GROMACS .gro file of C-alpha atoms in nm:
model
   68
    1MET     CA    1  14.495  -4.228  10.682
    2LYS     CA    2  14.626  -4.414  10.984
    3ILE     CA    3  14.553  -4.475  11.350
    4GLY     CA    4  14.586  -4.151  11.545
    5ASP     CA    5  14.496  -3.922  11.254
    6ILE     CA    6  14.237  -3.651  11.306
    7VAL     CA    7  13.955  -3.673  11.052
    8MET     CA    8  13.635  -3.488  10.964
    9PHE     CA    9  13.315  -3.655  10.844
   10LYS     CA   10  13.226  -3.548  10.489
   11PRO     CA   11  12.897  -3.359  10.436
   12GLU     CA   12  12.753  -3.631  10.214
   13GLY     CA   13  12.590  -3.971  10.237
   14ARG     CA   14  12.336  -4.143  10.457
   15TYR     CA   15  12.480  -4.034  10.793
   16ALA     CA   16  12.573  -3.676  10.702
   17LYS     CA   17  12.257  -3.550  10.871
   18TRP     CA   18  12.416  -3.631  11.208
   19PHE     CA   19  12.790  -3.649  11.149
   20ALA     CA   20  12.876  -3.395  10.874
   21GLY     CA   21  13.164  -3.177  10.989
   22GLU     CA   22  13.220  -3.372  11.311
   23ILE     CA   23  13.585  -3.425  11.402
   24GLY     CA   24  13.734  -3.739  11.552
   25ILE     CA   25  14.049  -3.945  11.597
   26ILE     CA   26  14.098  -4.279  11.421
   27LYS     CA   27  14.132  -4.551  11.684
   28ASN     CA   28  14.131  -4.861  11.461
   29ILE     CA   29  14.133  -4.952  11.092
   30SER     CA   30  13.998  -5.277  10.949
   31VAL     CA   31  13.899  -5.422  10.613
   32SER     CA   32  13.546  -5.548  10.548
   33LYS     CA   33  13.465  -5.874  10.369
   34ASN     CA   34  13.427  -5.684  10.041
   35GLY     CA   35  13.773  -5.526  10.081
   36GLU     CA   36  13.657  -5.178  10.188
   37LYS     CA   37  13.861  -5.007  10.460
   38HIS     CA   38  13.666  -4.907  10.770
   39CYS     CA   39  13.770  -4.719  11.080
   40ARG     CA   40  13.659  -4.672  11.437
   41VAL     CA   41  13.653  -4.305  11.530
   42GLU     CA   42  13.641  -4.146  11.873
   43TRP     CA   43  13.463  -3.811  11.839
   44LEU     CA   44  13.624  -3.508  12.005
   45GLN     CA   45  13.276  -3.415  12.131
   46PRO     CA   46  12.988  -3.664  12.164
   47VAL     CA   47  12.756  -3.647  11.861
   48PRO     CA   48  12.376  -3.637  11.899
   49TYR     CA   49  12.235  -3.937  11.714
   50TYR     CA   50  11.870  -4.047  11.737
   51GLY     CA   51  11.803  -3.884  12.073
   52LYS     CA   52  12.124  -4.012  12.236
   53PHE     CA   53  12.490  -3.918  12.219
   54THR     CA   54  12.766  -4.131  12.071
   55SER     CA   55  13.137  -4.087  12.138
   56ILE     CA   56  13.259  -4.372  11.915
   57SER     CA   57  13.146  -4.473  11.565
   58ASP     CA   58  13.250  -4.709  11.286
   59PHE     CA   59  13.237  -4.595  10.922
   60PRO     CA   60  13.412  -4.660  10.590
   61LEU     CA   61  13.729  -4.451  10.555
   62LYS     CA   62  13.581  -4.292  10.242
   63CYS     CA   63  13.333  -4.105  10.467
   64PHE     CA   64  13.616  -3.886  10.605
   65ASP     CA   65  13.843  -3.605  10.497
   66GLY     CA   66  14.184  -3.629  10.656
   67ALA     CA   67  14.305  -3.332  10.859
   68LYS     CA   68  14.625  -3.353  11.062
   0.00000   0.00000   0.00000
């Protein structure tokens, strides 16, 4: 995956309750201290999260399925 790719959050893991199936665009990719790739995603539609809406999130790349 690379910057500009369209991705979908996988229906698994700690944050799946809020983000599963949500679609976004990768805006940035970085590497954490432990060597895991992370990305900043801008959601196509704001996602309800703890009583608010978020339009940008940061997650490990492994949380996403790529879809061009």
